[in-house]
PDB file of C-alpha atoms and ligand atoms in Angstrom:
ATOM      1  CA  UNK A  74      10.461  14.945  31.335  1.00 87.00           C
ATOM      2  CA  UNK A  75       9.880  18.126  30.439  1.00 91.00           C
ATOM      3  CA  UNK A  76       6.739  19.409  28.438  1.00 93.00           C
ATOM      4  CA  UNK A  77       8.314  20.839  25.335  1.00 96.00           C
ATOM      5  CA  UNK A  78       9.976  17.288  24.806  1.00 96.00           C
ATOM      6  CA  UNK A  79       6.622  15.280  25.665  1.00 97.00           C
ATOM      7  CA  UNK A  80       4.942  17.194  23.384  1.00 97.00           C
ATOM      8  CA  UNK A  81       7.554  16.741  20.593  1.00 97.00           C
ATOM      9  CA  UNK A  82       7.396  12.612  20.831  1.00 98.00           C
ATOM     10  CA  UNK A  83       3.875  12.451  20.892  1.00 98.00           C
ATOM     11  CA  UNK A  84       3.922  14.643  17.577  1.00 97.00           C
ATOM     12  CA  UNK A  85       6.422  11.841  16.618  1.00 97.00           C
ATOM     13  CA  UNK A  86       4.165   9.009  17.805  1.00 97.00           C
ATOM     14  CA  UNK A  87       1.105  10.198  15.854  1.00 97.00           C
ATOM     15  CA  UNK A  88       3.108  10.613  12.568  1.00 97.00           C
ATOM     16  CA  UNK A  89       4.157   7.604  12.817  1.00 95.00           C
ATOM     17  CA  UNK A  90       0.956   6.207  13.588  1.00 94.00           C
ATOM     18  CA  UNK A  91      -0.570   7.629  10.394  1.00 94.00           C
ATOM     19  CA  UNK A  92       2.328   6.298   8.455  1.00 94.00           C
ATOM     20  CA  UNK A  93       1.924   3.090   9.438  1.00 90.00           C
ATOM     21  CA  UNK A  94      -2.336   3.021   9.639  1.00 88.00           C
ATOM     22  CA  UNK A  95      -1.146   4.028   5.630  1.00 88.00           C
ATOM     23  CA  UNK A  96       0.863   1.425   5.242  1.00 85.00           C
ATOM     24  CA  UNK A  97      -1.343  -1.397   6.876  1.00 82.00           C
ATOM     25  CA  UNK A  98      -4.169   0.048   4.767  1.00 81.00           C
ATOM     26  CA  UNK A  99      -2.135  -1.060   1.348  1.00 76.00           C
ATOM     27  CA  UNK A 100      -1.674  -4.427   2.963  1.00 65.00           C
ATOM     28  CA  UNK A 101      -4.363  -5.079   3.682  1.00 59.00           C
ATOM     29  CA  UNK A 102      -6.238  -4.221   0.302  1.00 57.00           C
ATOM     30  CA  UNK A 103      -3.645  -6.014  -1.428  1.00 46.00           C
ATOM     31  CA  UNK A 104      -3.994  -9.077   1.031  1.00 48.00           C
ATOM     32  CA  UNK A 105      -7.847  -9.033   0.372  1.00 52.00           C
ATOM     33  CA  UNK A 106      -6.801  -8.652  -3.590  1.00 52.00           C
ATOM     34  CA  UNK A 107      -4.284 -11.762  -3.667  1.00 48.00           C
ATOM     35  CA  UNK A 108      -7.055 -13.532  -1.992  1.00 46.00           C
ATOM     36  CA  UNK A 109      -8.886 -12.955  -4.521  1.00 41.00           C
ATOM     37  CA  UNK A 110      -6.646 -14.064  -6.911  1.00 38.00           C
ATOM     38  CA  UNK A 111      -5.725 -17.338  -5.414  1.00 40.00           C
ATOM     39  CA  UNK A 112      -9.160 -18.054  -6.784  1.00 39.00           C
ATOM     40  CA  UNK A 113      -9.049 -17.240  -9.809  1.00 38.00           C
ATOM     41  CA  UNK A 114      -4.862 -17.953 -10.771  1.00 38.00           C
ATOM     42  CA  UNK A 115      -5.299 -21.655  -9.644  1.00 38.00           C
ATOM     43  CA  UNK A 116      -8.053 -22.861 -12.458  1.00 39.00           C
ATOM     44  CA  UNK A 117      -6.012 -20.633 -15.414  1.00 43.00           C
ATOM     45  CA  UNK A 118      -2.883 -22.750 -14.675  1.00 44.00           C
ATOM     46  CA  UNK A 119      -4.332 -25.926 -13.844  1.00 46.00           C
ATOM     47  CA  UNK A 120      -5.639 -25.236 -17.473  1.00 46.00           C
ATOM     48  CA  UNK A 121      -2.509 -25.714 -18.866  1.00 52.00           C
ATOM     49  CA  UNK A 122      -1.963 -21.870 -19.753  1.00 59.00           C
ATOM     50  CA  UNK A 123       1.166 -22.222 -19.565  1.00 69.00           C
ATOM     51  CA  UNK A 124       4.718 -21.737 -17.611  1.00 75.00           C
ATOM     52  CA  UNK A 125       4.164 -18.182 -17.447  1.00 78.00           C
ATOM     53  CA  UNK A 126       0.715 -18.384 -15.482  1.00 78.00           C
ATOM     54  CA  UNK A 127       2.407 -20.969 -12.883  1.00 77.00           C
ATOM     55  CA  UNK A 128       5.410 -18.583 -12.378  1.00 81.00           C
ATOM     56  CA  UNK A 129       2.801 -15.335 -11.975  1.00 82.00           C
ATOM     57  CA  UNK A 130       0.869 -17.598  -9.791  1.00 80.00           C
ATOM     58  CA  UNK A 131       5.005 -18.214  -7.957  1.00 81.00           C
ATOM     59  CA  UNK A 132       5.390 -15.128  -7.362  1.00 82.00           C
ATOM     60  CA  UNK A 133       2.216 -14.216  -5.940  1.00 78.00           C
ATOM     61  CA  UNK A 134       2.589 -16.781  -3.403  1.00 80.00           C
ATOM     62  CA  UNK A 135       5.860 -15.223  -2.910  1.00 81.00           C
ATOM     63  CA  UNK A 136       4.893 -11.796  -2.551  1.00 78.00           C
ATOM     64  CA  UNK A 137       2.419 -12.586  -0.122  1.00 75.00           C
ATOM     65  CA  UNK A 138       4.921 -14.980   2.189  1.00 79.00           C
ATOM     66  CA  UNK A 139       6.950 -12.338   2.012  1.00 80.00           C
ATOM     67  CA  UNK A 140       4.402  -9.764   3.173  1.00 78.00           C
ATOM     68  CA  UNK A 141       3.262 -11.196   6.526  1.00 79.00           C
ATOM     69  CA  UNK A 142       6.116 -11.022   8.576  1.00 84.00           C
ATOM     70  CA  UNK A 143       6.153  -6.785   7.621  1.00 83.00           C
ATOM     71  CA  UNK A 144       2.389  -6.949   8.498  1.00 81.00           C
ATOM     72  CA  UNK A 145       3.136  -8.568  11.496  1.00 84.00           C
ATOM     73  CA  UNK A 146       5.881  -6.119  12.767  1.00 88.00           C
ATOM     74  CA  UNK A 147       3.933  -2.882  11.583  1.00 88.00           C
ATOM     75  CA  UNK A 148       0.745  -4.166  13.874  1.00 86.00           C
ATOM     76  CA  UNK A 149       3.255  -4.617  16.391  1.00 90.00           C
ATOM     77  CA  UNK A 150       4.689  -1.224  16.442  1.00 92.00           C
ATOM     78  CA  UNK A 151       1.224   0.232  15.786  1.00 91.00           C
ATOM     79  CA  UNK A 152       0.743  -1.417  18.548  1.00 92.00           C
ATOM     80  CA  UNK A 153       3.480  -0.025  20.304  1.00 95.00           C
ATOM     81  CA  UNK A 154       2.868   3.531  19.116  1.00 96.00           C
ATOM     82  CA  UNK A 155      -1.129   3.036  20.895  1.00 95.00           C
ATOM     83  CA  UNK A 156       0.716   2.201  24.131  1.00 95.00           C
ATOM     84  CA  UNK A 157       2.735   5.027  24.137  1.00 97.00           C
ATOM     85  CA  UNK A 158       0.250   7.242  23.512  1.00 97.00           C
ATOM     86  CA  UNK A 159      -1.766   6.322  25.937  1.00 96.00           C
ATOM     87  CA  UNK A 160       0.327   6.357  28.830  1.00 96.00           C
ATOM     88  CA  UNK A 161       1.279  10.227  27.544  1.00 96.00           C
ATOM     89  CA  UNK A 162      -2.520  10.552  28.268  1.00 95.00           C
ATOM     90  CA  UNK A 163      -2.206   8.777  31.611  1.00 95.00           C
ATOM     91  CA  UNK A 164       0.936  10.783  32.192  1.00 93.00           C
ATOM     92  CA  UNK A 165       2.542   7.560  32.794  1.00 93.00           C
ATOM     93  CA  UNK A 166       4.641   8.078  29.624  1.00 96.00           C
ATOM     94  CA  UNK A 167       8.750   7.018  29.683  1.00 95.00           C
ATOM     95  CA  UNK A 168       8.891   4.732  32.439  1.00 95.00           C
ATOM     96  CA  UNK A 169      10.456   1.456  31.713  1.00 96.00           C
ATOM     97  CA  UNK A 170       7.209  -1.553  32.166  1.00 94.00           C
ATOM     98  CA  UNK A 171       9.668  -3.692  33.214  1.00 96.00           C
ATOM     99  CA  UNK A 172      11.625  -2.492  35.578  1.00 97.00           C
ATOM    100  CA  UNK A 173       9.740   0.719  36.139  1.00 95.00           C
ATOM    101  CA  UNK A 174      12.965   3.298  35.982  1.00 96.00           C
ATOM    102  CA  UNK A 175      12.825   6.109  33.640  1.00 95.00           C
ATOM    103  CA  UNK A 176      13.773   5.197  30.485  1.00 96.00           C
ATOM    104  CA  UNK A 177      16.841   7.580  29.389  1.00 95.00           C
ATOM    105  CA  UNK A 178      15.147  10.479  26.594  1.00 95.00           C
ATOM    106  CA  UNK A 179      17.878  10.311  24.658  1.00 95.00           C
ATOM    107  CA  UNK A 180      16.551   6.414  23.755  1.00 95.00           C
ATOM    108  CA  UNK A 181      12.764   8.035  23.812  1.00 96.00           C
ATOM    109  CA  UNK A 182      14.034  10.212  20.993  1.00 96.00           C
ATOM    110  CA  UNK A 183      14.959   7.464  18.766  1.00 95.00           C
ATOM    111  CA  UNK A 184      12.463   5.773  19.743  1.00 94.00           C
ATOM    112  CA  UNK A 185       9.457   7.439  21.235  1.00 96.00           C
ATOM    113  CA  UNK A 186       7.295   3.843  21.318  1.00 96.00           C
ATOM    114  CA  UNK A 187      10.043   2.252  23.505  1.00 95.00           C
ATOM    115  CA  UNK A 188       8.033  -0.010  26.083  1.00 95.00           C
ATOM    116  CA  UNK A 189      11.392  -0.656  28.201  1.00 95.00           C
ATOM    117  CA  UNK A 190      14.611   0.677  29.286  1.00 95.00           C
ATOM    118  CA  UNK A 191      17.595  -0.310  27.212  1.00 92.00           C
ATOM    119  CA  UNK A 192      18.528  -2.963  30.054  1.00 94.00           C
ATOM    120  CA  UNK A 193      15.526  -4.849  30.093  1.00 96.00           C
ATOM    121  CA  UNK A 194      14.798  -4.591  26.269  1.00 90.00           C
ATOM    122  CA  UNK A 195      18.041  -7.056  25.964  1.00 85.00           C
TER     123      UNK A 195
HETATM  124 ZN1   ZN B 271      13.939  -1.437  32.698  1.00 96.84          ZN
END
C-alpha cells in the first residue's frame, strides 16, 4: 500500500475514532442519568401520579432498550478502529486476520477498520 493512501485511512480511522469516543461519551452520561432515574421514576408512579408518569417511566425503559444494542456496536467498531490503528503502527495494517491476503484498498477505503478480506468477512 502505498504511503499517501496509509496515511489518508489512518486520518480516517482517527476521525472516526473521535466521533465515536463523542458519541459513547453521550451514552454513557445519559446511561448513568436514566440510572438515576430508575430510582427516582419508580416511587412517583407507584404513588399513583398518574398515567402520564407510568408512560414517561415507558418510555424511558424504552429509550434505554433501545440504546444498548447502538452502544454495543459503537464499542465494537471503536474497537475495530483501535485494531486498525495499531497494526498501521506495527505496519501490519490491510492484511486480512483471517486468511492473511491483502485485503483489496478499494474495501479499506470504505472501510478503513476492516479486520478481514471480503471472503472471509461472509
Ligand atoms: Zn481473508
Amino acid at each position: 500500500m502505498n504511503k499517501k493512501l496509509l496515511a489518508e485511512l489512518k486520518e480516517k480511522l482517527e476521525k472516526q475514532k473521535t466521533s465515536i469516543e463523542g458519541q459513547l461519551e453521550k451514552f454513557a452520561k445519559k446511561d448513568e442519568k436514566l440510572k438515576g432515574d430508575w430510582d427516582t421514576q419508580y416511587p412517583k408512579t407507584n404513588g399513583g401520579v398518574g398515567s402520564q408518569a407510568l408512560e414517561d417511566a415507558a418510555d424511558q425503559v424504552e429509550e434505554y432498550v433501545n440504546l444498548l444494542p447502538i452502544e454495543h456496536s459503537l464499542e465494537l467498531r471503536l474497537q475495530n478502529i483501535n485494531s486498525a490503528l495499531d497494526k498501521i503502527k506495527k505496519d501490519r495494517y490491510g492484511k486480512c486476520e483471517k486468511c492473511g491476503k491483502k485485503i483489496p484498498e478499494e474495501r479499506l477505503k470504505i472501510y478503513p477498520e476492516a479486520r478481514m478480506c471480503t471472503k472471509c468477512e461472509k
